[in-house]
C-alpha atoms as one frame of an Amber mdcrd trajectory, in Angstrom:
protein
 -44.531 139.502   8.129 -43.388 140.743  11.328 -41.968 139.198  14.473 -45.127
 139.303  16.164 -47.017 136.834  13.927 -46.046 133.232  15.475 -46.941 130.361
  13.359 -50.133 128.576  14.633 -50.176 124.575  15.547 -51.582 122.218  13.447
 -54.478 121.896  15.519 -55.299 125.776  15.396 -54.962 125.618  11.606 -57.199
 122.930  10.716 -59.845 123.907  13.109 -59.421 127.591  12.150 -59.809 126.287
   8.117 -62.677 124.082   9.237 -64.446 127.083  11.071 -63.719 129.570   8.533
 -65.120 127.247   5.553 -68.188 126.458   7.739 -68.918 130.106   8.220 -68.345
 131.064   4.572 -70.279 128.162   3.402 -73.315 129.295   5.798 -72.902 132.714
   4.542 -73.114 131.639   1.013 -75.854 129.515   1.880 -77.951 132.121   3.777
 -77.438 134.517   0.814 -78.476 131.956  -1.865 -81.465 131.045   0.255 -82.696
 134.578   1.358 -81.509 136.467  -1.819 -82.928 133.708  -4.601 -79.692 133.987
  -6.121 -79.022 131.501  -9.263 -75.049 130.389  -8.845 -73.796 128.753 -12.016
 -72.608 125.164 -10.849 -73.076 121.974 -12.345 -71.216 118.786 -12.225 -69.179
 118.330 -15.450 -65.965 116.437 -16.216 -65.193 119.351 -19.044 -65.592 121.895
 -16.329 -63.066 119.839 -14.106 -60.537 119.643 -16.966 -60.957 123.626 -17.581
 -60.602 124.228 -13.751 -57.331 121.665 -13.748 -56.123 124.011 -16.738 -56.993
 127.222 -14.969 -55.385 126.082 -11.760 -52.213 125.085 -13.480 -52.274 128.289
 -15.108 -52.753 130.383 -11.877 -50.068 128.209 -10.032 -47.371 129.022 -13.001
 -48.499 132.727 -12.782 -47.913 132.493  -8.853 -44.622 130.961  -9.055 -43.695
 133.845 -11.922 -44.388 136.430  -9.458 -42.681 134.209  -6.461 -39.591 134.532
  -8.265 -39.816 138.071 -10.138 -41.409 140.055  -7.334 -39.232 140.288  -3.847
 -41.888 141.919  -1.960 -44.363 139.439  -2.897 -41.775 136.502  -2.440 -41.312
 137.817   1.353 -45.176 137.797   1.891 -45.910 134.775   0.471 -42.831 132.731
   2.394 -44.091 134.323   5.496 -47.854 133.224   4.854 -46.885 129.662   4.063
 -44.480 129.709   6.863 -47.398 130.791   9.036 -49.849 128.314   7.587 -48.385
 125.444   5.875 -45.082 124.519   8.271 -47.244 123.214  10.890 -49.474 120.885
   8.592 -48.659 117.593   7.781 -48.912 115.766   4.587 -52.435 114.287   5.386
 -53.478 117.552   6.113 -52.951 119.261   2.372 -56.122 117.652   1.059 -58.022
 119.747   3.670 -55.849 122.735   2.654 -57.135 122.585  -1.088 -60.851 121.592
  -0.409 -62.129 123.558   2.417 -60.951 127.006   1.109 -61.524 126.162  -2.546
 -65.369 124.910  -1.979 -66.347 127.491   0.672 -64.258 130.761  -0.757 -65.195
 129.998  -4.240 -69.039 129.412  -3.316 -68.767 133.000  -1.303 -66.682 134.876
  -3.639 -67.163 133.655  -7.113 -70.684 132.117  -6.479 -72.800 134.280  -4.677
 -70.701 137.696  -4.178 -69.882 137.795  -7.569 -73.602 136.815  -8.940 -74.873
 139.493  -6.841 -72.635 142.279  -8.104 -73.066 141.083 -11.737 -76.777 141.686
 -11.198 -76.468 145.215  -9.751 -75.570 147.922 -11.900 -71.718 147.121 -11.640
 -72.374 144.120 -14.231 -69.774 141.661 -15.212 -66.968 144.042 -14.994 -67.651
 145.477 -11.715 -68.575 142.083 -10.149 -65.467 140.214 -11.117 -63.257 143.161
 -10.088 -65.033 144.056  -6.662 -65.452 140.415  -5.838 -61.671 139.817  -6.646
 -60.500 142.762  -4.410 -62.636 141.485  -1.574 -61.036 138.127  -1.950 -57.659
 139.798  -1.835 -58.622 141.695   1.530 -59.701 138.036   2.949 -55.960 136.769
   2.379 -54.422 140.200   4.038 -53.035 139.456   7.346 -51.171 142.260   8.008
 -49.642 145.581   6.776 -46.379 143.673   5.690 -48.355 141.240   3.636 -49.814
 143.903   1.129 -48.295 142.139  -1.586 -49.708 138.682  -0.748 -53.071 140.577
  -0.866 -52.518 142.276  -4.168 -51.716 138.729  -5.745 -54.812 137.341  -4.065
 -56.972 139.833  -5.652 -55.410 139.293  -9.014 -56.053 135.546  -8.391 -59.510
 136.414  -7.345 -60.233 138.593 -10.757 -58.695 135.643 -12.956 -60.892 133.104
 -11.158 -63.919 135.743 -11.647 -63.082 135.660 -15.549 -63.188 131.641 -15.088
 -66.716 131.631 -13.997 -67.588 134.409 -16.715 -66.180 132.443 -19.402 -67.132
 128.918 -18.447 -70.740 129.700 -16.712 -70.059 127.042 -14.219 -68.252 127.862
 -10.216 -67.098 123.970 -10.601 -63.941 125.368 -12.709 -62.941 127.967 -10.218
 -63.599 125.307  -7.094 -61.241 123.105  -8.853 -58.507 125.680  -9.962 -58.613
 127.320  -6.210 -58.273 123.758  -4.871 -55.493 122.863  -7.407 -53.590 126.100
  -6.619 -53.681 125.585  -3.115 -52.408 122.138  -3.253 -49.638 122.948  -5.554
 -48.526 126.120  -3.531 -48.296 123.808   0.082 -46.613 120.558  -1.624 -43.910
 123.121  -3.039 -43.630 124.853   0.030 -43.593 121.524   1.982 -41.206 120.079
  -0.466 -38.473 123.250  -0.174 -38.871 124.018  -3.624 -39.924 127.555  -2.505
 -36.623 129.081  -0.960 -37.783 131.349   2.014 -36.342 134.836   2.117 -35.444
 136.503   5.361
């Protein structure tokens, strides 16, 4: 990332995460209400287990991308420096839960459901919602590898909904991926690259 991007304060990050999650949840809720969409969601212990497995798998793939793709490593390090460094350990709960819940309802719940119901079908719905998820994670030009990887993760999460038929799987997976990434960063397990 460029020198222009300065880390936010802890308060700015927490307020930003909270407001973003609220806005995304409101958009998803309005979309469901106005569009009469059926989002496949139900509480199920097996879905939680599948979500944990998917989350661990995505986290392992992300770790592999981090070590094998220098451009992604630089972009991810810059992103984590910007977002995770100011946070305290007690904030990590929110880093997982807020985006995991709201982004999954919007991207894999509402958006993907609408796209799947369109002529795009499952394939187009998974791909397009995944690409738009990557766009959400694109902070600036040098961060394009992070956005590309976020798109790939969005596609994997879309496949998770398609295969499981339950959005809870991807909510758990997304939450876990965020927790693992920030915890590893905070523990300095991921060396920053200049």
